[in-house]
Amino acid sequence: MNTFGQLLRVTTFGESHGPAIGCVVDGCPPGLAVAAEDFVPDLARRATGRSRHTSQRREADVVEILSGVHEGATTGTPIALLIRNTDARSRDYAAIADSFRPGHADYTYWQKYGRRDPAGGGRASARETTMRVAAGVIAKKWLAERFGVRVRACVSQIGTHLPQAFDWDAVAGNPLSWPCAAQVAELEAAMDALRKSGDSVGAKVTVRADGVPPGWGEPVYGKLGAELAAAMMSINAVKGVEIGDGFGVVDTPGSEHRDEADAAGFFSNHAGGILGGISTGQPLLCHVAFKPTSSLRLPARGLDVEGNEVQVVTTGRHDPCVGLRAPPICEAMMALVLMDQALRHRAQCGDVGEVRPRIPTPP
Ligand code: EPS
């Protein structure tokens, strides 16, 4: 399945070393201003080759709008976006074309389809996330203009490193998307040492949406948290998702976990902005765990397609920490889920209007 969403449906297609990658966004309401320049900032944040801490593949990632936009605004018909691949180097994959990288989808694609496109990992490449980010730009724009919703993300753990302070304003100013400026030099040195060692490391990404009105999300199937978790888990290399306090709820007493409120607003947000699958109006909070990249030049034991035991060595241009490029991807997935849920809410409950009392959300 390469499609997700109900009223806002996104389909992505293309392989990392094919001629192009693309997406179709269907269900966007008409009249939203969309131009090719809108995609540039988020695609640049996600792209390879923009810092020494990522893969050095250099793609311009220029979006061509093929349909669904007329005279600068969406028409309500499917929006098709295309990005041409220009810097694929398939020879890097010749040595591992007939073997499986331990910890990589090489093996499971082979088991499922009985064949695979080995060059660049095909659909299993992080390159696929480019089109999620492009689709997410449309959702972010609609959510911001229609409801004032703002979605942002940062890297909140790299290996064992945790932020010593948390300042959203620090995130855009460093190549690690890290919320504590004072730690960046030390973390960059750690990333340099890691890259030289040939190993990789995992990362946690924190995603937050402000301004989500109460009431979005379905109460049983299609819970907002369930759809967010599914959307995040569909990103390559994601192995865990937490909403609000996540696994921290296990050892927290109920008297502490419940988010009390008075007339001035909520005192806490342990729920991460969701109760019963429906938004509370508090910030939506989600944490996403990215595994350490499996494409390593350090030799590993594995099998080839004939079942022979072989030593697998991956050369080429790879990310020592793929989570570093993930904040715009997680933002896109959250925005796409929210826009879909907003449209579904409008379809069923659009006549309900604002319900009283509404608990304010403190800044
Ligand atoms: C990736 C391997 C590398 C990365 C790629 C993700 O691909 P290649 O070997 O073709 O250079 O560069 O990331 C991108 C190209 C991108 O745009 O994200 C992988 O195995 O996932």
Coordinates of N, CA, C and O and ligand atoms in Angstrom, one line a residue, residues 16-17 46 48 55 57 61 88-89 92-93 101 104 120 124-127 129-130 295 317-319 325, ligand 1:
S16 N 14.6 5.3 -5.3 CA 15.7 6.2 -5.1 C 16.6 6.4 -6.3 O 17.1 7.5 -6.5
H17 N 16.7 5.3 -7.1 CA 17.6 5.4 -8.3 C 16.8 5.4 -9.6 O 17.4 5.2 -10.6
R46 N 15.2 18.6 4.9 CA 15.2 17.1 4.9 C 16.4 16.6 4.0 O 16.8 15.5 4.2
T48 N 19.7 15.5 1.7 CA 21.0 15.1 1.9 C 22.0 16.1 1.4 O 21.6 17.1 0.7
S55 N 24.3 12.0 4.5 CA 24.7 11.4 3.2 C 25.1 12.6 2.3 O 24.5 13.6 2.3
R57 N 25.0 12.6 -1.0 CA 24.3 12.7 -2.3 C 23.7 14.1 -2.4 O 23.1 14.6 -1.5
D61 N 16.2 18.6 -5.6 CA 14.9 18.4 -5.0 C 14.0 19.6 -5.5 O 13.3 20.2 -4.7
A88 N 21.9 9.9 -8.5 CA 21.9 8.5 -8.1 C 23.3 7.9 -8.6 O 23.7 8.2 -9.7
R89 N 23.9 7.1 -7.7 CA 25.2 6.5 -8.1 C 25.1 5.0 -7.9 O 25.5 4.4 -6.9
D92 N 27.5 2.1 -6.5 CA 27.8 1.9 -5.1 C 27.1 0.6 -4.6 O 27.5 0.0 -3.5
Y93 N 26.1 0.2 -5.3 CA 25.3 -1.0 -4.8 C 25.7 -2.3 -5.5 O 25.1 -3.3 -5.2
R101 N 21.8 -6.6 3.4 CA 22.4 -5.9 4.5 C 21.7 -6.3 5.8 O 20.5 -6.1 5.9
H104 N 18.5 -4.4 7.3 CA 17.9 -3.6 6.3 C 16.7 -4.3 5.6 O 16.6 -5.6 5.7
G120 N 20.2 1.6 -4.6 CA 19.8 2.7 -3.7 C 18.7 2.2 -2.7 O 18.0 3.0 -2.1
A124 N 12.6 1.3 -0.4 CA 13.0 1.3 1.0 C 13.9 2.4 1.4 O 14.3 2.5 2.6
S125 N 14.3 3.2 0.4 CA 15.3 4.3 0.7 C 14.6 5.4 1.4 O 13.4 5.7 1.2
A126 N 15.4 6.1 2.2 CA 14.9 7.4 2.9 C 14.5 8.4 1.8 O 13.8 9.4 2.1
R127 N 14.9 8.2 0.6 CA 14.5 9.1 -0.5 C 13.0 9.3 -0.6 O 12.5 10.3 -1.0
T129 N 10.9 9.6 1.6 CA 10.3 10.6 2.5 C 10.3 12.0 1.9 O 9.6 12.9 2.4
T130 N 11.0 12.2 0.8 CA 11.0 13.5 0.1 C 9.5 13.9 -0.2 O 9.1 15.1 0.0
S295 N 23.1 0.6 6.9 CA 24.1 0.6 5.8 C 25.4 1.1 6.3 O 25.6 2.3 6.4
R317 N 27.2 6.5 0.0 CA 26.9 7.8 0.7 C 25.7 7.5 1.7 O 24.6 7.5 1.2
H318 N 26.0 7.4 3.0 CA 25.0 7.0 3.9 C 24.9 7.9 5.1 O 25.9 8.6 5.4
D319 N 23.8 7.9 5.8 CA 23.6 8.8 7.0 C 24.1 8.1 8.2 O 23.6 7.0 8.5
R325 N 17.7 14.0 9.9 CA 17.0 14.7 8.8 C 15.5 14.5 8.9 O 14.7 14.9 8.1
Ligands
EPS1 C1 19.7 6.0 1.6 C2 20.9 5.9 1.1 C3 21.6 7.0 0.3 C4 21.0 8.3 0.8 C5 19.5 8.3 0.7 C6 19.0 7.3 1.6 O1 21.2 6.8 -1.0 P1 22.3 6.7 -2.1 O2 23.1 5.6 -1.8 O3 21.5 6.6 -3.4 O4 23.1 8.0 -2.0 O5 21.6 9.3 0.1 O6 18.9 9.5 0.9 C7 18.5 10.3 -0.1 C8 18.9 10.2 -1.4 C9 17.4 11.3 0.3 O7 17.1 12.1 -0.6 O8 16.9 11.1 1.4 C10 19.0 4.9 2.2 O9 19.5 3.8 2.2 O10 17.9 5.1 2.8

